[in-house]
Amino acid sequence: MKGGQATKPPPKKKLKNDLFAKKQLKKGDLLDDSEGTSEDIEEQEDFNDEEMEGLSDSGSEASSGGDDPLADDFLQGSDDEDDVSDGDEDSDSGSDSDEADPEKLSRAIDVERARVESEARDELQLNIKQESDEFRLPTEEELEEEALRPPDLQNMQRRIAEIIGVLSNFKAVKQDGVRRKDYVEQLKRDLASYYGYNDYLIGVLAEMFPPVELKELIEGFEKPRPVCLRTNTLKARRRDLADVLINRGVNLDPLAKWSKVGLVVYDSQVPIGATPEYMAGFYMLQSASSFLPVMALAPQEKERIVDMAAAPGGKTTYIAALMKNSGVIFANEMKEARLKSLTANLHRMGVTNTIVCNYDGKELPKVLGHNTVDRVLLDAPCSGTGVISKDESVKTSKSLEDIQKCAFLQKQLILAAIDMVDANSKSGGYIVYSTCSIMVAENEAVIDYALKKRDVKLVPCGLDFGKPGFVRFREHRFHVSLEKTRRYYPHVHNVDGFFVAKLKKMSNAKAPSSTSSESIDPESVLDDESNEKKTGVEHQHSQTEDGQANAMERCKVEENGQVRTDKPKSLSAPKNVEKRKRENEAEEGRKHAVKKNRVKENSLGKSDKAKSQPGPKEMKKQKFSRGKGSSKIRVEEKKEFRKKKAANKKGK
């Protein structure tokens, strides 16, 4: 058994040496040095064969059994080490050309590796190019199948990016036979599904912004805005407040260069809304966008200012701080439930120059008087499409009707605000209009309406940043001065979506075509018509139906930017139409009888004519006979004819 075990291993090792020699030959081919490498390989083979024959006996004795594979592996490993050591000895004893072979080999390996990497990069770029070129819009069948399956968000996100890339370079990358409108419609469907918007809102946003900016805006709405606080300069300075809050474990920085009182909070170890400094009224938690309307208003000391929608009091307390508690502020809030938070914040912040009132904003001119205040701040109630990051329900809850209702209310409020401002004020005469909405119907359209209805003009807001407002949008064309308004977006300015406009009242007189802040009362139109000077017997008795129709046409009330042509209740048809018809018939019969009497009187003499005129009693009878029918008038005529005959006989 030992002899058998001793004879088997050498052939295996020889085969291994042959394989090693072949590998060395392949490497030699790469170096293109066939002659030198072949000689080295032959010498190495001879040396290895002799060594393996001499070590075969010792290897067989060291092994415990020929059938043990671990022993074979161990022996093979030792043989490899011996081969490496022999190779090292040969290399040391070799010539200078043999010493350069490893360097050439490493260089060849580096070249091969670089070639493979370059090919991989080229293939990757080719695949990317082919994918972009091969993008096709899904067919209707594919969309139907996709609607039945759960939404594939990764595929949807990839398709959004592809469509935006195509729309950015439409002429060069577009698909043959596909219109731009098809890409836009598919983009709107994907954005609505991926981010959870309704069709109306995503459609309006797509009309306002290009595709790239539209995606950035929507992604900006998905991220929360930074927490900001405003220093109450009535009680503290920003530097001192920042030091105190930092000592409490609050990580904060100044808000921006445009604000001297704002601080932005990154994180806090304590509740930022329950610190002793907050309770003492040293600061107010307030979004950065809420600073902008007050900065545009620029209130001065000892002025009369109205905040038409004041709750919860962030802007009102800021105005009071800028006025240093001088003058008077009328803080109005229509919803009674919000008055508690308003008054609480006023007390906490140390405001003493403010009067809180609870009126409908449209009625304020009647309460405070026309042309009585210096400045008005109208942060109008709106749809909230600029603060989606705070209220995600806006994505699906807002519709066209909601936007129109808000716009109609805003138009009424801005006219009321203008009516309260005194154009002759020495330091004021300004109105600031702001909303937390980005809809054109609630912003530029409302300002354009105010410019047409009142003698006001737009002035710069005094803010260093912000995008100018729209001068034209779809089919709408607004006043050129609307470029002075300012728009703010979350993806551009890192604040909530906001709109700010500043108006200057030029005169207290209303425009000739203007209407009051409330809708026109149809009854007032009737009163004006009744006071007009009209002549004729027909108008003294009643107003004809044609006159009522003309009055109804003139009484058209503007609602929501459109003319209201519905029939007012006060102008409805009277119930006694039949009675008036009878009176008209009686009047015609009386006129006909008078004509006959005149013909008969002409045939008589002048004396008879004077005597034949009816007396006061007869005139009364004629008045009472009106409306009783033409038969009674004939009876009266017969009586008058008989009396005339009797009078003529007596005279003769």
XYZ file of C-alpha atoms in Angstrom:
652
model
C 0.000 0.000 0.000
C 2.825 2.337 0.743
C 4.420 1.649 -2.592
C 1.128 2.364 -4.309
C 0.688 5.549 -2.390
C 4.207 6.629 -3.263
C 3.782 6.134 -6.989
C 0.425 7.951 -7.447
C 1.137 11.545 -6.375
C 3.995 12.433 -8.810
C 1.875 12.300 -12.002
C -0.697 14.639 -10.418
C 1.969 17.114 -9.467
C 3.459 16.863 -12.905
C 0.121 17.718 -14.433
C -0.120 20.659 -12.111
C 3.317 21.801 -13.143
C 2.260 21.486 -16.779
C -0.741 23.716 -16.127
C 1.447 26.218 -14.359
C 3.802 26.163 -17.303
C 0.874 26.847 -19.709
C -0.193 29.808 -17.647
C 3.327 31.142 -17.774
C 3.241 30.737 -21.554
C 0.030 32.802 -21.802
C 1.546 35.595 -19.763
C 4.608 35.444 -21.942
C 2.459 35.936 -25.029
C 1.092 39.147 -23.568
C 4.634 40.438 -23.139
C 5.550 39.454 -26.737
C 8.803 37.915 -25.554
C 8.354 34.314 -26.674
C 11.993 33.196 -26.893
C 13.168 34.261 -23.433
C 10.057 33.017 -21.679
C 10.113 29.598 -23.354
C 13.661 28.901 -22.177
C 12.755 29.915 -18.639
C 9.708 27.694 -18.719
C 11.734 24.626 -19.890
C 14.359 25.116 -17.210
C 11.647 25.559 -14.616
C 9.882 22.371 -15.754
C 13.091 20.286 -15.542
C 13.892 21.641 -12.140
C 10.390 21.027 -10.875
C 10.335 17.459 -12.194
C 13.585 16.573 -10.463
C 12.455 18.159 -7.257
C 9.100 16.438 -7.308
C 10.701 12.992 -7.889
C 13.044 13.539 -4.929
C 10.287 14.683 -2.628
C 7.777 11.984 -3.564
C 9.025 9.484 -0.979
C 9.102 11.974 1.852
C 5.654 13.186 0.916
C 4.239 9.670 0.969
C 5.745 8.949 4.350
C 4.362 12.165 5.850
C 0.853 11.390 4.656
C -1.229 9.232 6.982
C -3.249 7.659 4.171
C -3.588 7.959 0.402
C -7.329 8.400 0.558
C -7.262 11.522 2.750
C -8.073 14.611 0.537
C -6.882 17.021 3.201
C -3.461 15.495 3.022
C -3.396 15.895 -0.754
C -4.421 19.529 -0.475
C -1.786 20.166 2.111
C 0.842 18.555 -0.069
C -0.359 20.480 -3.111
C -0.162 23.712 -1.161
C 3.360 22.924 -0.128
C 4.264 22.149 -3.698
C 2.947 25.541 -4.766
C 5.064 27.215 -2.174
C 8.078 25.254 -3.351
C 7.339 26.282 -6.934
C 7.164 29.924 -5.938
C 10.414 29.665 -4.019
C 12.066 27.924 -6.955
C 10.782 30.636 -9.247
C 12.285 33.263 -6.969
C 15.632 31.497 -7.021
C 15.549 31.295 -10.794
C 14.654 34.967 -11.035
C 17.502 35.902 -8.740
C 19.949 33.864 -10.760
C 18.543 35.039 -14.064
C 19.768 37.802 -16.327
C 18.735 41.491 -16.352
C 16.065 40.814 -18.966
C 14.465 38.254 -16.669
C 14.309 40.817 -13.845
C 12.233 43.227 -16.040
C 9.502 40.632 -16.762
C 7.324 41.357 -13.638
C 7.283 45.035 -14.466
C 6.078 44.354 -17.996
C 3.507 41.959 -16.638
C 2.104 44.536 -14.202
C 2.013 47.151 -16.928
C 0.110 44.803 -19.191
C -2.357 44.077 -16.413
C -2.890 47.812 -15.815
C -3.453 48.413 -19.522
C -5.961 45.589 -19.693
C -7.799 46.861 -16.635
C -8.003 50.397 -18.057
C -9.339 49.027 -21.330
C -12.082 47.064 -19.544
C -13.107 50.085 -17.477
C -13.315 52.332 -20.525
C -15.442 49.772 -22.352
C -17.746 49.535 -19.345
C -18.166 53.307 -19.242
C -18.893 53.471 -22.943
C -21.446 50.708 -22.630
C -23.127 52.474 -19.711
C -23.400 55.743 -21.624
C -24.742 53.869 -24.613
C -27.414 52.202 -22.491
C -28.435 55.537 -20.986
C -28.663 57.110 -24.419
C -30.681 54.243 -25.782
C -33.086 54.398 -22.851
C -33.680 58.139 -23.288
C -34.137 57.774 -27.018
C -36.495 54.860 -26.652
C -38.882 56.572 -24.190
C -42.437 56.342 -25.365
C -45.654 57.531 -23.790
C -47.811 54.690 -22.483
C -50.775 53.721 -24.613
C -54.365 53.754 -23.410
C -54.312 49.992 -22.925
C -51.179 50.205 -20.807
C -52.729 52.964 -18.718
C -55.863 50.880 -18.156
C -53.777 47.908 -17.050
C -51.722 50.173 -14.793
C -54.893 51.542 -13.200
C -55.968 48.030 -12.219
C -52.652 47.310 -10.492
C -51.260 48.999 -7.373
C -49.359 52.171 -8.286
C -45.727 51.605 -9.200
C -44.125 54.671 -7.640
C -40.646 54.027 -9.018
C -41.914 53.669 -12.568
C -44.095 56.756 -12.113
C -41.200 58.823 -10.813
C -38.985 57.711 -13.696
C -41.709 58.609 -16.203
C -42.134 62.077 -14.632
C -38.406 62.719 -15.037
C -38.484 61.446 -18.630
C -41.446 63.626 -19.613
C -39.862 66.717 -18.053
C -36.684 65.980 -20.009
C -38.653 65.679 -23.247
C -40.587 68.906 -22.627
C -37.350 70.754 -21.881
C -36.025 69.865 -25.370
C -39.233 69.041 -27.165
C -38.209 69.576 -30.787
C -35.143 67.365 -30.590
C -36.426 64.527 -28.388
C -40.163 64.385 -29.075
C -41.855 61.217 -30.228
C -43.146 61.189 -33.777
C -46.850 61.871 -34.001
C -47.192 62.939 -30.362
C -48.204 66.485 -29.441
C -46.854 68.527 -26.578
C -50.321 68.517 -25.052
C -50.178 64.714 -24.735
C -46.941 64.905 -22.746
C -48.367 67.620 -20.493
C -51.554 65.653 -19.826
C -49.582 62.546 -18.908
C -47.304 64.624 -16.669
C -50.312 66.076 -14.833
C -51.805 62.616 -14.307
C -48.549 61.256 -12.939
C -47.950 64.242 -10.649
C -51.503 64.069 -9.326
C -51.170 60.341 -8.610
C -47.668 60.498 -7.158
C -48.155 63.526 -4.882
C -51.906 63.195 -4.174
C -53.417 66.319 -5.830
C -56.827 66.637 -7.428
C -57.116 67.301 -11.145
C -58.219 70.927 -10.793
C -55.358 72.097 -8.589
C -52.636 70.290 -10.526
C -54.088 71.712 -13.750
C -53.953 75.296 -12.483
C -50.390 74.866 -11.226
C -49.350 73.384 -14.577
C -50.684 76.499 -16.323
C -48.778 78.815 -13.984
C -45.333 77.162 -14.022
C -43.115 75.396 -16.585
C -42.636 71.636 -16.071
C -39.251 71.821 -14.319
C -40.354 74.539 -11.900
C -43.688 72.801 -11.352
C -41.966 69.716 -9.997
C -39.691 71.836 -7.801
C -42.709 73.704 -6.406
C -44.600 70.501 -5.592
C -41.534 68.987 -3.937
C -41.126 72.230 -1.974
C -44.654 71.814 -0.631
C -43.732 68.322 0.595
C -41.000 69.672 2.901
C -41.840 71.527 6.135
C -40.762 75.138 6.457
C -38.221 76.053 9.147
C -39.530 77.132 12.544
C -39.187 80.900 12.958
C -39.757 83.280 15.822
C -39.991 87.068 15.975
C -38.353 89.061 18.750
C -40.705 91.396 20.605
C -38.764 94.648 20.574
C -41.112 96.067 23.213
C -39.473 93.788 25.781
C -36.159 92.429 24.445
C -33.425 92.668 21.834
C -32.694 89.895 19.358
C -29.087 89.411 20.507
C -30.035 89.063 24.169
C -32.901 86.704 23.345
C -30.648 84.521 21.199
C -28.077 84.211 24.000
C -30.733 83.152 26.501
C -32.252 80.559 24.178
C -28.829 79.144 23.233
C -28.098 78.639 26.926
C -31.362 76.665 27.168
C -30.212 74.296 24.404
C -31.829 75.904 21.360
C -29.873 75.808 18.100
C -30.778 78.941 16.143
C -29.473 81.570 13.732
C -30.635 84.973 12.458
C -33.411 84.542 9.916
C -32.076 86.555 6.974
C -30.611 89.909 6.039
C -34.043 91.335 5.244
C -35.278 90.862 8.836
C -33.806 92.473 11.958
C -36.054 90.663 14.447
C -36.375 87.133 13.043
C -34.644 83.957 14.260
C -34.733 80.509 12.642
C -34.696 77.476 14.952
C -33.038 74.250 13.764
C -33.575 72.092 16.840
C -34.262 72.541 20.531
C -33.861 70.512 23.698
C -36.825 72.332 25.261
C -40.331 73.044 23.865
C -39.839 76.298 21.976
C -43.442 77.325 22.670
C -43.305 76.810 26.426
C -40.112 78.485 27.600
C -40.189 81.176 30.303
C -39.165 83.719 27.655
C -42.154 82.780 25.516
C -44.525 83.082 28.478
C -43.028 86.478 29.322
C -43.711 87.732 25.785
C -40.112 88.071 24.611
C -40.861 86.430 21.275
C -43.694 85.210 19.077
C -43.757 82.004 17.045
C -44.470 83.260 13.548
C -43.734 82.085 10.014
C -41.237 84.087 7.997
C -43.821 84.916 5.320
C -46.006 86.682 7.929
C -43.269 89.284 8.430
C -43.631 90.517 4.865
C -47.052 92.304 4.934
C -46.139 94.300 8.057
C -42.785 95.284 6.577
C -44.588 96.442 3.433
C -47.131 98.410 5.505
C -44.289 100.261 7.317
C -46.456 101.726 10.119
C -45.374 105.008 11.692
C -45.783 106.221 15.243
C -49.003 107.958 16.328
C -51.038 106.682 13.379
C -54.497 105.115 13.202
C -54.147 101.632 11.707
C -56.684 98.882 11.051
C -55.884 95.161 10.903
C -59.009 93.748 9.277
C -58.262 90.051 9.971
C -56.088 90.150 13.085
C -56.274 86.706 14.774
C -54.129 85.160 16.209
C -52.266 88.450 16.572
C -48.828 87.921 15.033
C -49.098 90.811 12.596
C -50.951 93.058 15.051
C -48.254 92.703 17.722
C -45.573 93.338 15.096
C -47.331 96.572 14.078
C -47.569 97.611 17.731
C -43.855 96.961 18.214
C -42.965 99.092 15.187
C -45.237 101.880 16.483
C -43.715 101.550 19.993
C -47.188 101.291 21.526
C -48.182 104.732 20.226
C -51.190 105.668 18.136
C -54.205 103.379 17.825
C -54.608 99.940 16.255
C -58.053 98.504 15.517
C -57.647 94.712 15.538
C -60.774 93.259 13.953
C -61.685 89.588 13.832
C -64.977 88.317 12.471
C -64.898 84.861 14.122
C -65.668 85.190 17.791
C -63.924 81.935 18.718
C -60.573 83.362 17.602
C -60.825 86.458 19.775
C -59.451 84.541 22.768
C -56.117 83.791 21.139
C -55.917 87.363 19.819
C -56.455 89.010 23.201
C -54.180 86.508 24.961
C -51.274 87.271 22.623
C -51.833 91.021 22.936
C -51.635 90.802 26.737
C -48.631 88.469 26.685
C -46.661 90.681 24.286
C -47.375 93.839 26.292
C -49.423 95.663 23.634
C -51.398 98.616 25.042
C -52.489 100.646 22.007
C -54.866 98.118 20.425
C -58.670 97.974 20.385
C -60.107 94.528 19.651
C -63.409 94.460 17.761
C -65.650 91.761 16.347
C -67.264 92.909 13.076
C -67.665 91.691 9.565
C -64.869 93.305 7.584
C -67.325 94.559 4.970
C -69.157 96.573 7.652
C -66.078 98.272 9.121
C -66.420 101.485 7.038
C -69.857 101.998 8.585
C -68.463 101.445 12.090
C -65.145 103.305 11.940
C -66.223 105.759 9.270
C -65.066 106.527 5.752
C -61.690 108.207 5.226
C -60.771 108.054 8.921
C -57.571 105.932 9.222
C -54.015 106.243 7.967
C -53.201 102.664 6.964
C -55.030 99.351 6.600
C -53.592 95.837 6.600
C -55.803 93.260 4.918
C -54.458 89.730 5.261
C -57.491 88.374 3.475
C -58.990 84.925 4.068
C -58.001 82.706 1.170
C -57.872 79.148 -0.126
C -54.514 78.388 1.528
C -52.839 77.006 -1.577
C -49.529 78.507 -0.452
C -49.363 76.620 2.850
C -49.881 73.046 1.644
C -46.911 71.958 3.759
C -48.977 72.854 6.861
C -52.355 71.578 5.626
C -52.156 68.752 3.092
C -55.942 68.552 2.837
C -55.750 71.514 0.439
C -54.424 69.126 -2.223
C -57.789 67.445 -2.624
C -60.359 69.745 -1.005
C -60.119 72.889 -3.162
C -62.138 73.368 -6.328
C -62.995 76.154 -8.754
C -66.054 77.140 -6.727
C -63.960 77.547 -3.578
C -61.522 79.831 -5.385
C -64.364 81.927 -6.812
C -66.023 82.322 -3.405
C -62.757 83.458 -1.847
C -62.122 85.906 -4.685
C -65.597 87.450 -4.356
C -65.151 87.972 -0.612
C -61.668 89.425 -1.134
C -62.974 91.978 -3.622
C -65.558 93.172 -1.129
C -62.989 93.405 1.663
C -60.420 95.340 -0.342
C -63.005 97.947 -1.367
C -63.986 98.324 2.293
C -60.323 98.734 3.231
C -59.824 101.457 0.627
C -62.936 103.309 1.782
C -61.610 103.504 5.350
C -58.277 105.080 4.399
C -57.917 108.846 4.283
C -56.164 109.953 1.114
C -55.270 113.295 2.730
C -53.325 111.671 5.564
C -49.958 113.360 6.072
C -48.022 110.158 6.722
C -50.292 107.399 5.432
C -52.967 106.666 2.895
C -51.708 103.120 2.219
C -53.401 99.740 1.980
C -51.477 96.450 2.056
C -53.230 93.400 0.655
C -51.765 89.931 1.273
C -52.832 86.290 1.007
C -51.249 82.904 1.695
C -52.401 81.731 -1.727
C -50.662 81.497 -5.092
C -53.844 81.545 -7.204
C -54.051 84.396 -9.727
C -57.796 84.778 -9.169
C -57.177 85.602 -5.490
C -54.225 87.934 -6.022
C -53.651 89.833 -9.254
C -57.308 89.681 -10.287
C -58.421 91.234 -6.974
C -55.870 94.060 -7.193
C -56.819 94.760 -10.803
C -60.462 94.947 -9.729
C -59.585 97.482 -6.993
C -57.663 99.633 -9.474
C -60.773 99.848 -11.661
C -63.239 100.563 -8.847
C -61.316 103.077 -6.719
C -58.876 105.939 -7.227
C -55.780 104.059 -6.077
C -52.430 103.108 -7.558
C -49.832 100.449 -6.860
C -46.547 101.448 -5.220
C -43.395 99.386 -4.524
C -43.702 97.078 -1.519
C -40.294 97.997 -0.145
C -39.148 94.359 -0.099
C -35.778 93.500 -1.609
C -36.666 90.022 -2.798
C -39.603 88.182 -4.319
C -40.859 87.550 -7.846
C -43.022 90.179 -9.576
C -46.722 89.492 -10.032
C -48.378 88.379 -13.253
C -49.285 91.034 -15.795
C -50.919 88.471 -18.074
C -52.202 85.005 -17.332
C -53.969 82.851 -19.909
C -56.702 85.060 -21.423
C -56.473 87.686 -18.653
C -54.641 90.988 -19.102
C -53.948 92.993 -15.960
C -52.665 96.503 -15.307
C -48.996 97.018 -16.096
C -48.258 98.267 -12.576
C -48.968 94.788 -11.154
C -45.276 94.114 -11.672
C -44.798 96.002 -8.390
C -46.574 93.252 -6.449
C -44.490 90.426 -4.983
C -44.894 86.655 -5.017
C -43.054 84.182 -2.768
C -42.601 80.444 -3.326
C -41.267 77.658 -1.098
C -38.854 76.265 -3.705
C -37.317 79.685 -4.377
C -37.378 81.626 -1.091
C -37.873 78.775 1.435
C -40.999 80.445 2.831
C -44.678 79.651 2.498
C -46.401 80.630 -0.729
C -47.411 84.281 -0.302
C -48.589 87.374 -2.177
C -48.103 91.026 -1.131
C -49.386 94.225 -2.784
C -49.255 97.832 -1.573
C -51.788 100.448 -2.715
C -51.755 104.224 -2.329
C -55.108 106.035 -2.179
C -55.006 109.112 -4.420
C -58.317 110.762 -3.522
C -61.308 110.188 -1.294
C -63.712 110.409 -4.225
C -64.916 107.164 -5.697
C -64.550 106.416 -9.361
C -67.634 107.287 -11.433
C -68.249 103.671 -12.377
C -67.435 102.346 -8.939
C -69.858 100.668 -6.581
C -69.829 100.397 -2.846
C -68.158 97.498 -1.062
C -71.544 95.820 -0.778
C -73.614 94.755 -3.752
C -76.094 97.220 -5.170
C -79.556 97.201 -3.606
C -82.131 96.854 -6.403
C -84.695 98.902 -4.458
C -82.395 101.920 -4.513
C -82.484 101.826 -8.289
C -86.289 101.991 -8.211
C -86.179 104.951 -5.826
C -83.836 106.823 -8.135
C -86.097 106.209 -11.071
C -89.193 107.360 -9.188
C -87.446 110.630 -8.283
C -86.630 111.446 -11.873
C -88.666 114.185 -13.495
C -91.194 112.713 -15.857
C -94.118 114.348 -17.547
C -97.329 113.001 -19.000
C -100.576 111.717 -17.618
C -99.634 108.061 -18.106
C -96.641 108.242 -15.766
C -98.702 109.915 -13.022
C -100.973 106.886 -12.691
C -98.647 103.910 -13.053
C -95.346 102.687 -14.367
C -95.672 100.573 -17.469
C -94.224 97.115 -17.830
C -91.693 98.386 -20.384
C -90.352 100.824 -17.816
C -89.929 97.986 -15.320
C -88.020 95.934 -17.848
C -85.644 98.837 -18.496
C -85.129 99.279 -14.760
C -84.284 95.601 -14.384
C -81.712 95.861 -17.160
C -80.049 98.824 -15.469
C -79.978 97.013 -12.118
C -77.191 94.556 -12.872
C -74.964 93.648 -9.975
C -71.385 92.548 -10.411
C -70.690 89.255 -8.720
C -67.379 87.417 -8.938
C -66.205 89.491 -11.866
C -69.350 88.637 -13.878
C -72.538 90.587 -14.483
C -75.534 89.299 -12.605
C -78.639 89.369 -14.761
C -81.066 87.558 -12.495
C -84.301 89.400 -11.712
C -84.315 91.071 -8.252
C -87.219 90.262 -5.973
C -88.203 93.907 -5.583
C -88.550 94.227 -9.373
C -90.804 91.243 -9.803
C -94.101 91.735 -11.679
C -96.835 93.351 -9.471
C -99.795 91.304 -8.358
C -102.344 93.908 -9.558
C -101.398 93.764 -13.220
C -104.996 93.062 -14.257
C -106.218 96.043 -12.257
C -103.773 98.310 -14.039
C -104.891 96.972 -17.372
C -108.487 97.886 -16.523
C -107.411 101.361 -15.499
C -105.594 101.811 -18.790
C -108.692 100.748 -20.705
C -110.817 103.188 -18.714
C -108.325 105.967 -19.408
C -108.511 105.272 -23.124
C -112.328 105.298 -23.002
C -112.322 108.630 -21.159
C -110.021 110.165 -23.754
C -112.283 108.928 -26.518
C -115.338 110.493 -24.809
C -113.522 113.812 -24.371
C -112.736 113.894 -28.075
C -116.408 113.381 -28.914
C -117.434 116.169 -26.537
C -114.954 118.535 -28.169
C -116.446 117.849 -31.581
C -119.949 118.617 -30.293
C -118.768 121.750 -28.498
C -117.246 123.082 -31.680
C -120.666 122.932 -33.319
C -122.221 125.096 -30.561
C -121.537 128.736 -29.841
C -118.937 130.119 -27.554
C -121.447 130.818 -24.817
C -122.821 127.346 -25.000
C -119.240 126.036 -24.962
C -118.489 127.869 -21.737
C -121.640 126.613 -20.111
C -121.124 123.073 -21.348
C -117.828 122.642 -19.415
C -118.266 120.141 -16.524
C -118.327 121.410 -12.947
C -116.344 120.159 -9.969
C -118.976 117.566 -9.060
C -118.880 116.107 -12.521
C -115.058 115.976 -12.425
C -115.251 113.970 -9.217
C -117.653 111.571 -10.850
C -115.238 111.125 -13.756
C -112.388 110.336 -11.348
C -114.387 107.775 -9.432
C -115.648 106.214 -12.660
C -112.036 105.356 -13.661
C -111.504 101.622 -13.709
C -115.195 100.686 -13.642
C -115.453 99.897 -17.338
C -116.432 101.743 -20.489
C -120.208 101.094 -20.003
C -120.407 103.430 -16.998
C -118.610 106.138 -18.942
C -121.306 105.995 -21.623
C -124.025 106.420 -18.998
C -122.286 109.541 -17.717
C -122.018 110.907 -21.229
C -125.769 110.470 -21.752
C -126.517 112.323 -18.503
C -124.235 115.187 -19.505
C -125.925 115.374 -22.937
C -129.407 115.593 -21.373
C -128.311 118.354 -18.991
C -126.918 120.368 -21.860
C -130.173 120.098 -23.760
C -132.160 121.277 -20.756
C -129.799 124.224 -20.290
C -130.153 125.243 -23.905
C -133.961 125.247 -23.675
C -133.908 127.428 -20.589
C -131.563 129.876 -22.260
C -133.804 130.241 -25.268
